[in-house]
Coordinates of N, CA and C in Angstrom, one line a residue:
M1 N 0.4 9.2 4.0 CA 0.8 9.8 2.8 C 1.8 8.7 2.2
A2 N 1.6 8.8 0.7 CA 2.2 7.7 -0.1 C 3.4 8.2 -0.2
T3 N 4.5 7.0 -0.3 CA 5.5 7.1 -0.4 C 6.2 7.3 -2.0
K4 N 7.1 7.7 -2.5 CA 7.6 7.7 -3.8 C 7.6 6.6 -4.7
Q5 N 8.0 5.5 -4.0 CA 7.9 4.0 -4.5 C 6.7 3.5 -4.9
Y6 N 5.7 3.9 -3.9 CA 4.1 3.8 -4.0 C 3.6 4.4 -5.0
I7 N 4.1 5.7 -5.3 CA 3.3 6.5 -6.2 C 3.9 6.0 -7.7
A8 N 5.3 5.6 -7.7 CA 5.8 5.3 -8.8 C 5.1 4.1 -9.4
K9 N 5.0 3.2 -8.6 CA 4.5 1.7 -8.7 C 3.1 1.9 -9.3
Y10 N 2.2 2.6 -8.5 CA 0.9 2.9 -8.8 C 0.8 3.5 -10.2
H11 N 1.3 4.4 -10.6 CA 1.4 4.9 -12.1 C 2.0 3.9 -12.9
Q12 N 3.0 3.2 -12.8 CA 3.5 1.8 -13.7 C 2.2 0.9 -13.8
L13 N 1.6 0.6 -12.8 CA 0.7 -0.6 -13.0 C -0.6 0.1 -13.6
K14 N -1.1 1.6 -13.7 CA -2.0 2.1 -14.4 C -1.6 1.9 -15.8
Q15 N -0.3 2.1 -16.2 CA 0.2 2.0 -17.6 C 0.1 0.6 -18.4
I16 N 0.4 -0.4 -17.5 CA 0.2 -1.8 -17.6 C -1.3 -2.1 -18.0
Y17 N -2.2 -1.4 -17.0 CA -3.5 -1.7 -17.4 C -4.3 -1.2 -18.5
E18 N -3.7 0.1 -18.7 CA -3.9 0.5 -20.0 C -3.6 0.0 -21.5
R19 N -2.3 -0.5 -21.2 CA -1.6 -1.2 -22.4 C -2.5 -2.7 -22.7
E20 N -2.7 -3.3 -21.6 CA -3.6 -4.7 -21.7 C -4.8 -4.3 -22.0
L21 N -5.6 -3.1 -21.6 CA -7.1 -2.8 -22.0 C -7.0 -2.2 -23.6
G22 N -6.1 -1.5 -23.7 CA -5.8 -1.2 -25.1 C -6.6 0.3 -25.2
K23 N -6.7 0.9 -24.2 CA -6.9 2.4 -24.3 C -6.5 3.0 -23.0
E24 N -6.6 4.4 -23.0 CA -6.5 5.2 -21.9 C -7.6 5.3 -21.0
I25 N -7.3 5.6 -19.6 CA -8.3 5.6 -18.7 C -8.1 6.7 -17.8
A26 N -9.4 7.2 -17.0 CA -9.1 8.6 -16.5 C -8.4 8.2 -15.1
D27 N -7.9 9.0 -14.4 CA -7.3 8.8 -12.8 C -8.3 8.1 -11.9
I28 N -9.7 8.7 -11.9 CA -10.7 8.2 -11.0 C -10.8 6.9 -11.4
T29 N -11.0 6.4 -12.8 CA -11.4 5.0 -13.1 C -10.2 4.2 -12.8
W30 N -9.3 4.7 -12.7 CA -7.9 3.7 -12.2 C -8.1 3.6 -10.8
Y31 N -8.3 4.7 -10.0 CA -8.7 4.6 -8.6 C -9.7 3.6 -8.2
R32 N -10.8 3.6 -9.2 CA -11.7 2.8 -8.7 C -11.5 1.2 -9.0
V33 N -10.4 1.1 -10.2 CA -10.2 -0.5 -10.3 C -9.1 -1.0 -9.3
V34 N -8.5 0.2 -8.9 CA -7.4 -0.4 -7.6 C -8.3 -0.9 -6.7
A35 N -9.3 -0.1 -6.1 CA -10.5 -0.4 -4.8 C -11.1 -1.7 -5.1
T36 N -11.3 -1.8 -6.5 CA -11.9 -3.2 -6.8 C -10.8 -4.3 -6.7
L37 N -9.8 -4.2 -7.2 CA -8.6 -5.2 -6.9 C -8.5 -5.5 -5.3
K38 N -8.4 -4.4 -4.6 CA -8.1 -4.6 -3.2 C -9.3 -5.2 -2.5
Q39 N -10.6 -4.9 -3.0 CA -11.7 -5.7 -2.3 C -12.0 -7.3 -2.6
H40 N -11.5 -7.4 -3.9 CA -11.7 -8.9 -4.3 C -10.6 -9.8 -4.7
F41 N -9.3 -9.1 -4.6 CA -8.2 -10.0 -5.0 C -7.0 -9.9 -4.1
N42 N -7.3 -9.3 -3.0 CA -6.1 -8.9 -2.0 C -4.9 -8.3 -2.5
F43 N -5.2 -7.4 -3.3 CA -4.2 -6.7 -4.0 C -3.5 -5.7 -3.0
N44 N -2.2 -5.6 -3.5 CA -1.5 -4.7 -2.7 C -0.7 -4.0 -4.0
V45 N -0.3 -2.8 -4.0 CA 0.2 -2.0 -5.0 C 1.7 -2.5 -5.2
L46 N 2.3 -2.5 -3.9 CA 3.8 -3.0 -3.7 C 3.9 -4.3 -3.8
G47 N 2.6 -5.2 -4.0 CA 3.0 -6.6 -3.9 C 3.8 -7.2 -5.0
S48 N 4.3 -8.2 -4.7 CA 5.2 -8.9 -6.1 C 4.6 -9.4 -7.1
D49 N 2.9 -9.7 -6.8 CA 2.4 -10.2 -7.7 C 1.4 -9.1 -8.6
A50 N 1.6 -7.9 -8.2 CA 0.6 -6.7 -8.6 C 0.7 -6.6 -10.3
N51 N 1.7 -6.7 -10.8 CA 1.9 -6.6 -12.1 C 1.0 -7.8 -13.0
K52 N 1.1 -9.0 -12.4 CA 0.3 -10.0 -13.0 C -1.0 -9.8 -12.8
I53 N -1.6 -9.4 -11.5 CA -3.2 -9.4 -11.4 C -3.7 -8.3 -11.9
V54 N -2.9 -7.2 -12.3 CA -3.3 -6.0 -12.9 C -3.4 -6.8 -14.5
E55 N -2.5 -7.2 -15.1 CA -2.6 -7.9 -16.4 C -3.9 -8.7 -16.7
T56 N -4.1 -9.6 -15.8 CA -4.9 -10.4 -15.6 C -6.7 -9.9 -15.6
F57 N -6.4 -8.8 -14.7 CA -7.9 -8.3 -14.4 C -8.2 -7.4 -15.9
A58 N -7.2 -6.7 -16.4 CA -7.5 -5.7 -17.6 C -7.8 -6.9 -18.8
G59 N -7.0 -8.0 -18.9 CA -7.4 -9.1 -19.9 C -8.9 -9.2 -19.8
F60 N -9.2 -9.6 -18.7 CA -10.7 -10.0 -18.4 C -11.9 -8.9 -18.8
K61 N -11.2 -7.6 -18.3 CA -12.0 -6.5 -18.8 C -12.2 -6.2 -20.2
R62 N -10.9 -6.6 -20.8 CA -11.0 -6.2 -22.6 C -12.0 -7.4 -23.1
R63 N -11.9 -8.5 -22.6 CA -12.5 -9.5 -23.1 C -13.9 -9.3 -22.8
Y64 N -14.3 -9.2 -21.6 CA -15.7 -9.4 -21.0 C -16.5 -8.0 -20.7
G65 N -15.7 -6.8 -21.0 CA -16.4 -5.6 -21.1 C -16.9 -5.2 -19.7
S66 N -17.9 -5.9 -19.2 CA -18.6 -5.3 -17.8 C -18.0 -6.1 -16.6
F67 N -16.8 -6.5 -16.8 CA -16.0 -7.1 -15.6 C -15.2 -6.1 -14.8
T68 N -16.3 -5.4 -14.0 CA -15.9 -4.1 -13.2 C -15.7 -4.8 -11.6
G69 N -16.5 -5.8 -11.3 CA -16.3 -6.3 -9.9 C -17.3 -5.4 -9.0
R70 N -18.2 -4.6 -9.6 CA -19.3 -3.9 -8.9 C -20.8 -4.3 -9.4
G71 N -20.7 -5.0 -10.4 CA -22.1 -5.2 -11.0 C -22.9 -6.1 -10.4
E72 N -24.2 -6.2 -10.5 CA -25.1 -6.9 -9.8 C -24.7 -8.3 -9.8
G73 N -24.7 -9.3 -9.1 CA -24.4 -10.5 -9.0 C -22.8 -10.9 -9.2
F74 N -21.7 -9.9 -9.2 CA -20.7 -10.0 -9.3 C -19.9 -11.0 -8.2
S75 N -20.5 -10.9 -7.1 CA -20.1 -11.7 -6.0 C -20.4 -13.1 -6.0
E76 N -21.5 -13.2 -6.6 CA -22.0 -14.7 -6.8 C -21.1 -15.3 -8.0
R77 N -20.8 -14.7 -8.9 CA -20.2 -14.9 -10.3 C -18.8 -15.2 -9.7
W78 N -18.2 -14.4 -8.9 CA -16.7 -14.4 -8.5 C -16.6 -15.8 -7.6
Q79 N -17.6 -15.9 -6.8 CA -17.7 -17.2 -5.9 C -17.5 -18.4 -6.6
A80 N -18.4 -18.6 -7.9 CA -18.2 -19.7 -8.7 C -16.9 -19.7 -9.5
F81 N -16.3 -18.7 -9.9 CA -15.0 -18.7 -10.2 C -14.0 -19.3 -9.4
R82 N -14.2 -18.8 -8.3 CA -13.0 -19.2 -7.1 C -13.3 -20.7 -6.7
H83 N -14.6 -20.9 -6.6 CA -14.7 -22.3 -6.3 C -14.1 -23.4 -7.1
F84 N -14.3 -23.1 -8.4 CA -13.7 -24.1 -9.3 C -12.0 -23.6 -9.5
Y85 N -11.6 -22.6 -9.6 CA -10.0 -22.1 -9.5 C -9.5 -22.8 -8.4
E86 N -10.0 -22.8 -7.1 CA -9.2 -23.2 -6.0 C -9.1 -24.8 -6.1
M87 N -10.0 -25.6 -7.1 CA -9.5 -26.9 -7.0 C -8.6 -27.3 -7.5
D88 N -7.8 -28.7 -7.3 CA -6.7 -28.9 -8.2 C -7.0 -30.5 -8.8
A89 N -7.8 -30.2 -9.8 CA -8.6 -31.2 -10.2 C -8.8 -31.1 -11.9
Q90 N -9.0 -32.4 -12.6 CA -9.3 -32.2 -13.9 C -10.8 -33.0 -14.2
Y91 N -11.5 -32.5 -15.0 CA -12.9 -33.1 -15.5 C -13.0 -33.1 -16.7
Q92 N -13.8 -34.1 -17.2 CA -14.3 -34.2 -18.6 C -15.5 -33.3 -18.9
G93 N -15.7 -32.7 -19.9 CA -16.5 -31.7 -20.1 C -18.1 -31.9 -19.5
G94 N -18.5 -32.9 -20.0 CA -19.8 -33.4 -19.2 C -19.9 -33.4 -17.8
E95 N -18.7 -34.1 -17.0 CA -18.7 -34.2 -15.9 C -18.8 -32.7 -15.1
F96 N -18.3 -31.8 -15.6 CA -17.9 -30.4 -15.2 C -19.3 -29.7 -15.3
L97 N -20.1 -30.0 -16.4 CA -21.3 -29.3 -16.4 C -22.0 -29.5 -15.3
K98 N -22.2 -30.9 -15.0 CA -23.1 -31.5 -14.0 C -22.8 -31.0 -12.5
L99 N -21.3 -30.7 -12.4 CA -21.0 -30.2 -11.1 C -21.2 -28.8 -11.1
L100 N -21.2 -27.9 -12.3 CA -21.3 -26.6 -12.4 C -22.8 -26.3 -12.1
A101 N -23.9 -27.3 -12.6 CA -25.2 -27.1 -12.5 C -25.6 -27.2 -11.1
E102 N -25.0 -28.2 -10.3 CA -25.2 -28.4 -9.0 C -24.8 -27.1 -8.4
H103 N -23.4 -26.6 -8.6 CA -22.9 -25.5 -7.8 C -23.8 -24.2 -7.8
L104 N -24.3 -24.1 -9.0 CA -25.1 -22.8 -9.4 C -26.7 -23.0 -9.2
K105 N -26.9 -24.4 -8.7 CA -28.3 -24.8 -8.6 C -29.4 -24.4 -9.7
I106 N -29.1 -25.1 -11.0 CA -29.5 -24.9 -12.1 C -29.9 -26.3 -12.5
N107 N -31.0 -26.5 -13.5 CA -31.3 -27.5 -14.0 C -30.6 -27.7 -15.3
L108 N -29.5 -28.6 -15.6 CA -28.8 -28.8 -16.7 C -29.7 -28.7 -18.1
D109 N -30.7 -29.6 -18.0 CA -31.7 -29.7 -19.0 C -32.3 -28.5 -19.3
D110 N -32.3 -27.2 -18.5 CA -32.9 -26.0 -19.0 C -31.8 -25.3 -19.8
V111 N -30.5 -25.7 -19.6 CA -29.6 -25.0 -20.7 C -29.5 -25.3 -21.7
P112 N -29.8 -24.3 -22.9 CA -29.8 -24.8 -24.1 C -28.5 -25.2 -24.5
R113 N -28.1 -26.3 -25.5 CA -26.9 -26.9 -26.0 C -26.0 -25.7 -26.5
S114 N -26.5 -24.7 -27.1 CA -25.6 -23.8 -27.8 C -25.2 -23.1 -26.6
T115 N -25.8 -22.5 -25.6 CA -25.4 -21.9 -24.4 C -24.2 -22.5 -23.9
R116 N -24.0 -23.8 -23.8 CA -22.9 -24.5 -22.9 C -21.6 -24.2 -24.0
Y117 N -22.1 -24.2 -25.4 CA -20.7 -24.0 -26.4 C -20.4 -22.5 -26.1
Y118 N -21.4 -21.9 -25.9 CA -21.1 -20.3 -26.0 C -20.1 -20.0 -24.6
W119 N -20.6 -20.5 -23.3 CA -19.9 -20.5 -22.1 C -18.2 -20.8 -22.5
F120 N -17.9 -22.1 -23.0 CA -16.7 -22.1 -23.3 C -16.0 -21.5 -24.3
E121 N -16.7 -20.8 -25.2 CA -16.1 -20.1 -26.4 C -15.7 -18.9 -25.5
K122 N -16.5 -18.5 -24.8 CA -16.1 -17.0 -24.0 C -15.0 -17.0 -23.3
A123 N -14.7 -18.5 -22.9 CA -13.7 -18.6 -22.1 C -12.6 -19.1 -22.7
G124 N -12.6 -19.0 -24.2 CA -11.4 -19.4 -25.0 C -11.0 -20.9 -25.0
L125 N -12.1 -21.7 -24.7 CA -11.9 -23.2 -24.7 C -13.2 -23.7 -25.9
S126 N -12.7 -24.8 -26.3 CA -13.5 -25.5 -27.2 C -14.2 -26.6 -26.4
F127 N -15.5 -26.8 -26.4 CA -16.2 -27.8 -25.7 C -16.5 -29.0 -26.2
S128 N -16.0 -29.8 -25.5 CA -16.2 -31.3 -25.8 C -16.7 -32.2 -24.6
A129 N -17.7 -32.9 -24.5 CA -18.1 -33.6 -23.3 C -16.9 -34.5 -22.9
E130 N -16.2 -35.4 -23.9 CA -15.3 -36.2 -23.4 C -14.0 -35.6 -23.2
N131 N -13.6 -34.2 -23.7 CA -12.3 -33.5 -23.4 C -12.2 -33.4 -21.8
I132 N -11.0 -33.5 -21.3 CA -10.5 -33.3 -20.2 C -10.1 -32.0 -19.9
Y133 N -10.6 -31.3 -18.9 CA -10.1 -29.8 -18.8 C -9.6 -29.7 -17.3
H134 N -8.9 -28.8 -17.2 CA -8.3 -28.4 -15.7 C -9.3 -27.2 -15.1
C135 N -9.3 -27.4 -13.8 CA -10.4 -26.6 -13.1 C -9.9 -24.9 -13.2
K136 N -8.6 -24.8 -13.3 CA -8.2 -23.5 -13.5 C -8.6 -22.9 -14.6
D137 N -8.9 -23.7 -15.7 CA -9.2 -23.3 -17.0 C -10.8 -23.2 -17.0
L138 N -11.5 -24.1 -16.2 CA -12.9 -24.2 -16.1 C -13.5 -23.0 -15.0
A139 N -12.6 -22.2 -14.4 CA -13.2 -21.3 -13.7 C -13.9 -20.3 -14.2
L140 N -13.2 -19.9 -15.3 CA -13.7 -18.8 -16.1 C -15.1 -19.2 -16.8
V141 N -15.1 -20.4 -17.3 CA -16.7 -21.1 -17.6 C -17.6 -20.7 -16.5
A142 N -17.3 -21.2 -15.4 CA -18.0 -20.9 -14.4 C -18.6 -19.6 -14.2
F143 N -17.6 -18.6 -14.4 CA -17.8 -17.0 -14.2 C -18.8 -16.9 -15.1
I144 N -18.7 -17.2 -16.3 CA -19.7 -16.8 -17.6 C -21.2 -17.6 -17.2
A145 N -21.1 -18.9 -16.8 CA -22.2 -19.3 -16.6 C -22.9 -19.0 -15.6
A146 N -22.2 -18.6 -14.6 CA -23.1 -17.9 -13.4 C -23.9 -16.8 -13.9
K147 N -23.4 -15.8 -14.7 CA -24.3 -14.5 -14.9 C -25.5 -15.2 -15.8
W148 N -25.5 -16.2 -16.7 CA -26.5 -16.8 -17.3 C -27.5 -17.4 -16.0
A149 N -27.1 -18.0 -15.0 CA -27.9 -18.6 -13.9 C -28.5 -17.5 -13.2
I150 N -27.9 -16.4 -13.1 CA -28.4 -15.1 -12.3 C -29.5 -14.5 -13.1
N151 N -29.2 -14.3 -14.3 CA -30.2 -13.7 -15.3 C -31.5 -14.5 -15.4
R152 N -31.4 -16.1 -15.2 CA -32.6 -16.8 -15.5 C -33.5 -16.9 -14.2
R153 N -33.0 -16.7 -13.1 CA -33.7 -16.7 -11.9 C -35.0 -15.9 -12.2
P154 N -36.0 -16.1 -11.1 CA -37.2 -15.2 -11.4 C -37.1 -14.0 -10.5
Q155 N -37.2 -12.9 -11.1 CA -37.1 -11.6 -10.4 C -38.3 -11.4 -9.4
P156 N -37.8 -10.9 -8.3 CA -38.9 -10.6 -7.3 C -40.0 -9.5 -7.9
I157 N -41.3 -9.5 -7.5 CA -42.1 -8.4 -7.7 C -41.8 -7.2 -7.1
K158 N -41.6 -6.0 -7.4 CA -41.0 -5.0 -6.8 C -42.2 -4.3 -5.8
S159 N -43.4 -4.1 -6.8 CA -44.5 -3.5 -5.7 C -45.9 -4.2 -6.2
A160 N -46.4 -4.8 -5.4 CA -47.8 -5.3 -5.6 C -48.9 -4.8 -4.7
T161 N -48.7 -3.4 -4.5 CA -49.6 -2.6 -3.5 C -51.1 -2.4 -4.4
I162 N -52.1 -2.4 -3.7 CA -53.4 -2.3 -4.3 C -53.3 -0.9 -5.2
S163 N -52.8 0.1 -4.5 CA -52.9 1.4 -5.3 C -52.1 1.4 -6.7
V164 N -51.0 0.6 -6.9 CA -50.3 0.2 -8.0 C -51.3 -0.8 -8.9
L165 N -51.7 -1.6 -8.5 CA -52.9 -2.4 -9.2 C -53.9 -1.7 -9.6
T166 N -54.6 -0.9 -9.0 CA -55.6 -0.1 -9.4 C -55.3 0.6 -10.6
L167 N -54.2 1.3 -10.5 CA -53.6 2.3 -11.7 C -53.3 1.5 -13.0
A168 N -53.1 0.0 -12.8 CA -53.1 -0.8 -14.1 C -54.3 -1.0 -14.8
L169 N -55.5 -0.9 -14.1 CA -56.6 -1.1 -14.5 C -57.5 0.1 -15.3

């Protein structure tokens, strides 16, 4: 059974989320958001960092729309984010792209130049190969780039049975 303190904080966090998101949400949606936060962010409604986590998550959701924590490839994208976020380092833009390509197992030559700029732009940064960036800022670039990398991978053929192939003829 939830305590009065828990219920009050739960509703307060929902209001913070709605304010940051810029719209009201259904109670079931908020329930799912809390479940996602608990699964991926070690979230505790009564935790001292609960407000900050909710604000940050809502900001990502407002900015990127499909930032739900449930979509295909989210775990891999989240892993890329955490990989760079947990580093305490700074990199030049070009150096970071090489590290990112290595982490995502992509060939940097296959990434159009405009796409690289797009990754940084979506993360709220301006790209320059010579600029120095902190890894905490680059983590969001990695999250965005991971989606691109996942979408570019060859998709497995779902069915190659003879019966399906004969239907195509």
